[in-house]
């Protein structure tokens, strides 16, 4: 069935370091792909999305490219800040049928000054 | 920016008791969801609701669970007789309309602890 596999955490980086959080998926056709972020004490917020192959989603310096050939949607940021400390969730929505999201387990990122 | 609000933020209940988790979706949204996350596990879909009826539900959403939109603003999840394994964070989400390009807006969640 449809699923998302996400890099296990936690991840600890120094400020201004490069971030990659890996995400791969299993689904038929062309699902829509999302990254959500959960800051401490808050709900899930949409960070970025891509709805077709080779699309690049970007927001707040984060980027992820929809790679059909490797079924991946890795999250990257060139220079992280302390304020980026949060839990990051990769998710997919099927191309057809139900509209619910399938989530990965989440990756906790801590950025230290 | 409009938000999805959930109450309470934390609910502690004895096993076997009924609980009702409340959500107020964004006012012009029509499609509502409940998800849950057991500690250390994935966020899992429970149920979606549209036009006053359940659209989709997962295997988790058994007869112990029910959803309701009792008025024009609230969307509730009821667990009839709670079990220890129901302890989790429960998230409500809403979207303006169904469709792959519509982002789901989430609330801050209710942490449910069953004793």
PDB file of C-alpha atoms in Angstrom:
ATOM      1  CA  UNK A   1       0.000   0.000   0.000  1.00  0.00           C
ATOM      2  CA  UNK A   2       0.896   3.663  -0.011  1.00  0.00           C
ATOM      3  CA  UNK A   3       3.543   4.679   2.478  1.00  0.00           C
ATOM      4  CA  UNK A   4       6.283   7.160   3.294  1.00  0.00           C
ATOM      5  CA  UNK A   5       9.680   6.289   4.718  1.00  0.00           C
ATOM      6  CA  UNK A   6      11.530   9.100   6.372  1.00  0.00           C
ATOM      7  CA  UNK A   7      15.040   9.447   7.730  1.00  0.00           C
ATOM      8  CA  UNK A   8      15.106   8.678  11.414  1.00  0.00           C
ATOM      9  CA  UNK A   9      16.235  11.329  13.796  1.00  0.00           C
ATOM     10  CA  UNK A  10      17.021  13.097  15.850  1.00  0.00           C
ATOM     11  CA  UNK A  11      19.278  15.357  13.816  1.00  0.00           C
ATOM     12  CA  UNK A  12      21.461  17.926  15.534  1.00  0.00           C
ATOM     13  CA  UNK A  13      23.236  20.575  13.479  1.00  0.00           C
ATOM     14  CA  UNK A  14      25.186  23.725  14.149  1.00  0.00           C
ATOM     15  CA  UNK A  15      23.783  27.001  12.916  1.00  0.00           C
ATOM     16  CA  UNK A  16      24.509  27.651   9.202  1.00  0.00           C
ATOM     17  CA  UNK A  17      25.069  23.953   8.488  1.00  0.00           C
ATOM     18  CA  UNK A  18      23.514  22.230   5.456  1.00  0.00           C
ATOM     19  CA  UNK A  19      20.424  20.162   6.111  1.00  0.00           C
ATOM     20  CA  UNK A  20      19.138  17.096   4.292  1.00  0.00           C
ATOM     21  CA  UNK A  21      16.243  14.995   5.540  1.00  0.00           C
ATOM     22  CA  UNK A  22      15.585  11.998   3.316  1.00  0.00           C
ATOM     23  CA  UNK A  23      12.112  10.903   2.315  1.00  0.00           C
ATOM     24  CA  UNK A  24      11.076   8.128  -0.045  1.00  0.00           C
ATOM     25  CA  UNK A  25       7.602   6.970  -0.895  1.00  0.00           C
ATOM     26  CA  UNK A  26       5.631   4.020  -2.205  1.00  0.00           C
ATOM     27  CA  UNK A  27       2.535   4.805  -4.232  1.00  0.00           C
ATOM     28  CA  UNK A  28       1.007   4.132  -7.632  1.00  0.00           C
ATOM     29  CA  UNK A  29       0.939   6.836 -10.252  1.00  0.00           C
ATOM     30  CA  UNK A  30       1.826  10.382  -9.308  1.00  0.00           C
ATOM     31  CA  UNK A  31       0.888  11.258  -5.735  1.00  0.00           C
ATOM     32  CA  UNK A  32       1.198  14.783  -4.377  1.00  0.00           C
ATOM     33  CA  UNK A  33       4.064  15.183  -1.924  1.00  0.00           C
ATOM     34  CA  UNK A  34       4.311  17.463   1.091  1.00  0.00           C
ATOM     35  CA  UNK A  35       6.610  18.501   3.887  1.00  0.00           C
ATOM     36  CA  UNK A  36       4.944  19.606   7.115  1.00  0.00           C
ATOM     37  CA  UNK A  37       6.723  21.177  10.092  1.00  0.00           C
ATOM     38  CA  UNK A  38       5.731  21.116  13.745  1.00  0.00           C
ATOM     39  CA  UNK A  39       7.323  23.744  15.951  1.00  0.00           C
ATOM     40  CA  UNK A  40       7.343  23.109  19.709  1.00  0.00           C
ATOM     41  CA  UNK A  41       3.855  23.346  21.158  1.00  0.00           C
ATOM     42  CA  UNK A  42       2.207  23.949  17.815  1.00  0.00           C
ATOM     43  CA  UNK A  43       0.309  21.990  15.180  1.00  0.00           C
ATOM     44  CA  UNK A  44       1.423  20.722  11.805  1.00  0.00           C
ATOM     45  CA  UNK A  45       2.082  23.485   9.282  1.00  0.00           C
ATOM     46  CA  UNK A  46       2.498  22.986   5.582  1.00  0.00           C
ATOM     47  CA  UNK A  47       6.083  23.861   4.660  1.00  0.00           C
ATOM     48  CA  UNK A  48       6.105  23.058   0.946  1.00  0.00           C
ATOM     49  CA  UNK A  49       4.545  20.781  -1.627  1.00  0.00           C
ATOM     50  CA  UNK A  50       4.999  19.362  -5.124  1.00  0.00           C
ATOM     51  CA  UNK A  51       2.239  17.846  -7.188  1.00  0.00           C
ATOM     52  CA  UNK A  52       4.022  16.428 -10.224  1.00  0.00           C
ATOM     53  CA  UNK A  53       7.319  14.865 -11.179  1.00  0.00           C
ATOM     54  CA  UNK A  54      10.332  17.219 -11.287  1.00  0.00           C
ATOM     55  CA  UNK A  55       8.416  19.961  -9.459  1.00  0.00           C
ATOM     56  CA  UNK A  56      10.437  21.757  -6.818  1.00  0.00           C
ATOM     57  CA  UNK A  57       8.640  23.000  -3.745  1.00  0.00           C
ATOM     58  CA  UNK A  58      10.284  25.796  -1.784  1.00  0.00           C
ATOM     59  CA  UNK A  59       9.541  27.958   1.223  1.00  0.00           C
ATOM     60  CA  UNK A  60      11.564  29.771   3.912  1.00  0.00           C
ATOM     61  CA  UNK A  61      14.837  28.610   2.332  1.00  0.00           C
ATOM     62  CA  UNK A  62      13.776  24.951   2.308  1.00  0.00           C
ATOM     63  CA  UNK A  63      13.534  23.017  -0.943  1.00  0.00           C
ATOM     64  CA  UNK A  64      12.444  19.564  -2.052  1.00  0.00           C
ATOM     65  CA  UNK A  65      12.299  18.110  -5.573  1.00  0.00           C
ATOM     66  CA  UNK A  66       9.797  15.455  -6.628  1.00  0.00           C
ATOM     67  CA  UNK A  67      11.904  12.656  -8.115  1.00  0.00           C
ATOM     68  CA  UNK A  68       9.745  10.003  -9.746  1.00  0.00           C
ATOM     69  CA  UNK A  69      12.697   7.857 -10.810  1.00  0.00           C
ATOM     70  CA  UNK A  70      13.924   7.458  -7.240  1.00  0.00           C
ATOM     71  CA  UNK A  71      10.491   7.946  -5.582  1.00  0.00           C
ATOM     72  CA  UNK A  72      12.034  10.551  -3.329  1.00  0.00           C
ATOM     73  CA  UNK A  73      11.255  14.004  -1.971  1.00  0.00           C
ATOM     74  CA  UNK A  74      14.281  14.935   0.141  1.00  0.00           C
ATOM     75  CA  UNK A  75      14.137  18.153   2.154  1.00  0.00           C
ATOM     76  CA  UNK A  76      17.148  20.477   1.988  1.00  0.00           C
ATOM     77  CA  UNK A  77      18.222  23.823   3.358  1.00  0.00           C
ATOM     78  CA  UNK A  78      21.544  25.448   2.695  1.00  0.00           C
ATOM     79  CA  UNK A  79      22.006  27.190   6.041  1.00  0.00           C
ATOM     80  CA  UNK A  80      19.869  26.288   9.038  1.00  0.00           C
ATOM     81  CA  UNK A  81      19.000  28.636  11.869  1.00  0.00           C
ATOM     82  CA  UNK A  82      18.152  27.980  15.506  1.00  0.00           C
ATOM     83  CA  UNK A  83      14.553  28.902  14.681  1.00  0.00           C
ATOM     84  CA  UNK A  84      14.377  25.913  12.297  1.00  0.00           C
ATOM     85  CA  UNK A  85      14.427  23.539  15.256  1.00  0.00           C
ATOM     86  CA  UNK A  86      11.241  21.498  14.882  1.00  0.00           C
ATOM     87  CA  UNK A  87       9.885  18.124  13.804  1.00  0.00           C
ATOM     88  CA  UNK A  88       9.613  17.666  10.034  1.00  0.00           C
ATOM     89  CA  UNK A  89       7.088  15.292   8.459  1.00  0.00           C
ATOM     90  CA  UNK A  90       7.077  14.024   4.892  1.00  0.00           C
ATOM     91  CA  UNK A  91       3.627  13.104   3.549  1.00  0.00           C
ATOM     92  CA  UNK A  92       1.855  12.025   0.386  1.00  0.00           C
ATOM     93  CA  UNK A  93      -1.659  12.170  -0.977  1.00  0.00           C
ATOM     94  CA  UNK A  94      -2.730   9.640  -3.570  1.00  0.00           C
ATOM     95  CA  UNK A  95      -3.259  10.735  -7.150  1.00  0.00           C
ATOM     96  CA  UNK A  96      -6.806   9.390  -7.182  1.00  0.00           C
ATOM     97  CA  UNK A  97      -9.259   8.240  -4.572  1.00  0.00           C
ATOM     98  CA  UNK A  98      -9.103   9.216  -0.915  1.00  0.00           C
ATOM     99  CA  UNK A  99      -7.780  12.653   0.022  1.00  0.00           C
ATOM    100  CA  UNK A 100      -6.160  11.747   3.318  1.00  0.00           C
ATOM    101  CA  UNK A 101      -2.426  12.141   3.882  1.00  0.00           C
ATOM    102  CA  UNK A 102       0.042   9.336   4.517  1.00  0.00           C
ATOM    103  CA  UNK A 103       2.799  10.537   6.840  1.00  0.00           C
ATOM    104  CA  UNK A 104       6.327   9.501   7.666  1.00  0.00           C
ATOM    105  CA  UNK A 105       7.419   9.126  11.274  1.00  0.00           C
ATOM    106  CA  UNK A 106       8.838  12.642  11.510  1.00  0.00           C
ATOM    107  CA  UNK A 107      12.413  13.811  11.995  1.00  0.00           C
ATOM    108  CA  UNK A 108      13.315  16.015  14.932  1.00  0.00           C
ATOM    109  CA  UNK A 109      15.840  18.705  14.030  1.00  0.00           C
ATOM    110  CA  UNK A 110      17.736  20.628  16.681  1.00  0.00           C
ATOM    111  CA  UNK A 111      19.945  23.512  15.586  1.00  0.00           C
ATOM    112  CA  UNK A 112      22.498  24.713  18.110  1.00  0.00           C
ATOM    113  CA  UNK A 113      24.101  28.172  18.045  1.00  0.00           C
TER     114      UNK A 113
ATOM    115  CA  UNK B   1      -4.461  33.906   9.234  1.00  0.00           C
ATOM    116  CA  UNK B   2      -7.437  31.634  10.054  1.00  0.00           C
ATOM    117  CA  UNK B   3      -6.601  28.632  12.198  1.00  0.00           C
ATOM    118  CA  UNK B   4      -7.990  25.255  13.113  1.00  0.00           C
ATOM    119  CA  UNK B   5      -8.483  25.192  16.878  1.00  0.00           C
ATOM    120  CA  UNK B   6      -8.659  22.113  19.057  1.00  0.00           C
ATOM    121  CA  UNK B   7      -9.763  21.685  22.654  1.00  0.00           C
ATOM    122  CA  UNK B   8      -8.678  20.570  25.122  1.00  0.00           C
ATOM    123  CA  UNK B   9      -4.932  20.621  24.594  1.00  0.00           C
ATOM    124  CA  UNK B  10      -4.521  17.730  27.024  1.00  0.00           C
ATOM    125  CA  UNK B  11      -7.147  15.236  28.187  1.00  0.00           C
ATOM    126  CA  UNK B  12      -6.542  12.640  30.899  1.00  0.00           C
ATOM    127  CA  UNK B  13      -9.199   9.929  31.189  1.00  0.00           C
ATOM    128  CA  UNK B  14      -9.690   6.629  32.950  1.00  0.00           C
ATOM    129  CA  UNK B  15      -9.812   3.546  30.770  1.00  0.00           C
ATOM    130  CA  UNK B  16     -13.372   2.685  29.766  1.00  0.00           C
ATOM    131  CA  UNK B  17     -14.603   6.268  29.921  1.00  0.00           C
ATOM    132  CA  UNK B  18     -15.950   8.190  26.949  1.00  0.00           C
ATOM    133  CA  UNK B  19     -14.029  11.173  25.604  1.00  0.00           C
ATOM    134  CA  UNK B  20     -14.989  13.873  23.141  1.00  0.00           C
ATOM    135  CA  UNK B  21     -12.291  15.807  21.358  1.00  0.00           C
ATOM    136  CA  UNK B  22     -13.357  19.090  19.848  1.00  0.00           C
ATOM    137  CA  UNK B  23     -12.232  20.941  16.765  1.00  0.00           C
ATOM    138  CA  UNK B  24     -13.268  24.176  15.126  1.00  0.00           C
ATOM    139  CA  UNK B  25     -12.209  24.043  11.471  1.00  0.00           C
ATOM    140  CA  UNK B  26     -11.522  27.131   9.413  1.00  0.00           C
ATOM    141  CA  UNK B  27     -14.857  28.780   8.747  1.00  0.00           C
ATOM    142  CA  UNK B  28     -15.137  28.398   4.959  1.00  0.00           C
ATOM    143  CA  UNK B  29     -13.679  24.905   4.890  1.00  0.00           C
ATOM    144  CA  UNK B  30     -15.904  21.998   3.960  1.00  0.00           C
ATOM    145  CA  UNK B  31     -13.741  18.889   4.317  1.00  0.00           C
ATOM    146  CA  UNK B  32     -12.583  17.708   7.727  1.00  0.00           C
ATOM    147  CA  UNK B  33     -10.182  15.076   8.998  1.00  0.00           C
ATOM    148  CA  UNK B  34      -8.981  13.400  12.168  1.00  0.00           C
ATOM    149  CA  UNK B  35      -5.493  11.936  12.467  1.00  0.00           C
ATOM    150  CA  UNK B  36      -3.655  10.510  15.427  1.00  0.00           C
ATOM    151  CA  UNK B  37      -0.036   9.982  16.391  1.00  0.00           C
ATOM    152  CA  UNK B  38       0.901   7.403  18.988  1.00  0.00           C
ATOM    153  CA  UNK B  39       4.143   8.420  20.673  1.00  0.00           C
ATOM    154  CA  UNK B  40       7.110   7.536  18.476  1.00  0.00           C
ATOM    155  CA  UNK B  41       4.957   6.340  15.584  1.00  0.00           C
ATOM    156  CA  UNK B  42       3.622   7.766  12.348  1.00  0.00           C
ATOM    157  CA  UNK B  43       0.779  10.226  12.062  1.00  0.00           C
ATOM    158  CA  UNK B  44      -2.130   7.994  10.990  1.00  0.00           C
ATOM    159  CA  UNK B  45      -5.345   8.885   9.214  1.00  0.00           C
ATOM    160  CA  UNK B  46      -8.554   8.085  11.073  1.00  0.00           C
ATOM    161  CA  UNK B  47     -11.490   9.584   9.191  1.00  0.00           C
ATOM    162  CA  UNK B  48     -12.579  12.247   6.733  1.00  0.00           C
ATOM    163  CA  UNK B  49     -15.944  14.021   6.742  1.00  0.00           C
ATOM    164  CA  UNK B  50     -17.722  15.968   4.038  1.00  0.00           C
ATOM    165  CA  UNK B  51     -21.271  17.133   3.535  1.00  0.00           C
ATOM    166  CA  UNK B  52     -22.312  15.814   6.950  1.00  0.00           C
ATOM    167  CA  UNK B  53     -21.151  12.279   6.407  1.00  0.00           C
ATOM    168  CA  UNK B  54     -18.022  10.170   6.608  1.00  0.00           C
ATOM    169  CA  UNK B  55     -16.142  10.118   3.298  1.00  0.00           C
ATOM    170  CA  UNK B  56     -13.319   7.751   4.161  1.00  0.00           C
ATOM    171  CA  UNK B  57     -12.179   5.901   7.246  1.00  0.00           C
ATOM    172  CA  UNK B  58      -9.202   3.770   8.120  1.00  0.00           C
ATOM    173  CA  UNK B  59      -9.087   0.386   9.802  1.00  0.00           C
ATOM    174  CA  UNK B  60      -8.302   2.171  13.061  1.00  0.00           C
ATOM    175  CA  UNK B  61     -11.697   3.912  13.018  1.00  0.00           C
ATOM    176  CA  UNK B  62     -13.787   1.092  14.429  1.00  0.00           C
ATOM    177  CA  UNK B  63     -17.130   1.112  16.233  1.00  0.00           C
ATOM    178  CA  UNK B  64     -15.549   2.764  19.269  1.00  0.00           C
ATOM    179  CA  UNK B  65     -15.093   5.943  17.279  1.00  0.00           C
ATOM    180  CA  UNK B  66     -17.629   8.384  15.905  1.00  0.00           C
ATOM    181  CA  UNK B  67     -17.555  11.869  14.437  1.00  0.00           C
ATOM    182  CA  UNK B  68     -20.138  14.571  14.382  1.00  0.00           C
ATOM    183  CA  UNK B  69     -20.659  18.121  13.249  1.00  0.00           C
ATOM    184  CA  UNK B  70     -23.219  19.162  15.835  1.00  0.00           C
ATOM    185  CA  UNK B  71     -23.480  22.753  14.650  1.00  0.00           C
ATOM    186  CA  UNK B  72     -22.053  25.024  11.987  1.00  0.00           C
ATOM    187  CA  UNK B  73     -18.650  25.373  13.599  1.00  0.00           C
ATOM    188  CA  UNK B  74     -17.629  22.352  15.671  1.00  0.00           C
ATOM    189  CA  UNK B  75     -16.348  18.981  14.499  1.00  0.00           C
ATOM    190  CA  UNK B  76     -15.998  16.335  17.202  1.00  0.00           C
ATOM    191  CA  UNK B  77     -14.344  12.954  17.627  1.00  0.00           C
ATOM    192  CA  UNK B  78     -15.873  10.675  20.233  1.00  0.00           C
ATOM    193  CA  UNK B  79     -14.229   7.568  21.627  1.00  0.00           C
ATOM    194  CA  UNK B  80     -16.945   5.565  23.333  1.00  0.00           C
ATOM    195  CA  UNK B  81     -14.976   3.361  25.719  1.00  0.00           C
ATOM    196  CA  UNK B  82     -11.330   4.296  25.822  1.00  0.00           C
ATOM    197  CA  UNK B  83      -8.498   1.772  25.896  1.00  0.00           C
ATOM    198  CA  UNK B  84      -4.906   2.244  26.958  1.00  0.00           C
ATOM    199  CA  UNK B  85      -3.815   2.048  23.332  1.00  0.00           C
ATOM    200  CA  UNK B  86      -5.952   5.082  22.479  1.00  0.00           C
ATOM    201  CA  UNK B  87      -3.347   7.252  24.198  1.00  0.00           C
ATOM    202  CA  UNK B  88      -2.018   9.482  21.433  1.00  0.00           C
ATOM    203  CA  UNK B  89      -1.940  12.978  20.001  1.00  0.00           C
ATOM    204  CA  UNK B  90      -5.076  13.605  17.966  1.00  0.00           C
ATOM    205  CA  UNK B  91      -4.968  16.158  15.154  1.00  0.00           C
ATOM    206  CA  UNK B  92      -7.896  17.746  13.397  1.00  0.00           C
ATOM    207  CA  UNK B  93      -7.443  19.153   9.893  1.00  0.00           C
ATOM    208  CA  UNK B  94      -9.613  20.912   7.361  1.00  0.00           C
ATOM    209  CA  UNK B  95      -9.456  21.900   3.736  1.00  0.00           C
ATOM    210  CA  UNK B  96     -11.584  24.197   1.659  1.00  0.00           C
ATOM    211  CA  UNK B  97     -12.517  21.490  -0.781  1.00  0.00           C
ATOM    212  CA  UNK B  98     -11.263  18.044  -1.679  1.00  0.00           C
ATOM    213  CA  UNK B  99      -8.516  17.799  -4.276  1.00  0.00           C
ATOM    214  CA  UNK B 100      -4.869  17.048  -4.575  1.00  0.00           C
ATOM    215  CA  UNK B 101      -3.816  20.698  -4.662  1.00  0.00           C
ATOM    216  CA  UNK B 102      -5.648  21.769  -1.532  1.00  0.00           C
ATOM    217  CA  UNK B 103      -3.381  21.850   1.530  1.00  0.00           C
ATOM    218  CA  UNK B 104      -4.756  20.516   4.771  1.00  0.00           C
ATOM    219  CA  UNK B 105      -4.645  22.946   7.683  1.00  0.00           C
ATOM    220  CA  UNK B 106      -3.981  21.313  11.047  1.00  0.00           C
ATOM    221  CA  UNK B 107      -4.801  22.231  14.610  1.00  0.00           C
ATOM    222  CA  UNK B 108      -2.283  22.074  17.461  1.00  0.00           C
ATOM    223  CA  UNK B 109      -3.602  18.686  18.560  1.00  0.00           C
ATOM    224  CA  UNK B 110      -5.110  17.179  21.693  1.00  0.00           C
ATOM    225  CA  UNK B 111      -2.896  14.923  23.763  1.00  0.00           C
ATOM    226  CA  UNK B 112      -5.076  12.108  25.081  1.00  0.00           C
ATOM    227  CA  UNK B 113      -3.727  10.109  28.021  1.00  0.00           C
ATOM    228  CA  UNK B 114      -5.628   7.004  29.101  1.00  0.00           C
ATOM    229  CA  UNK B 115      -4.876   5.745  32.611  1.00  0.00           C
TER     230      UNK B 115
END
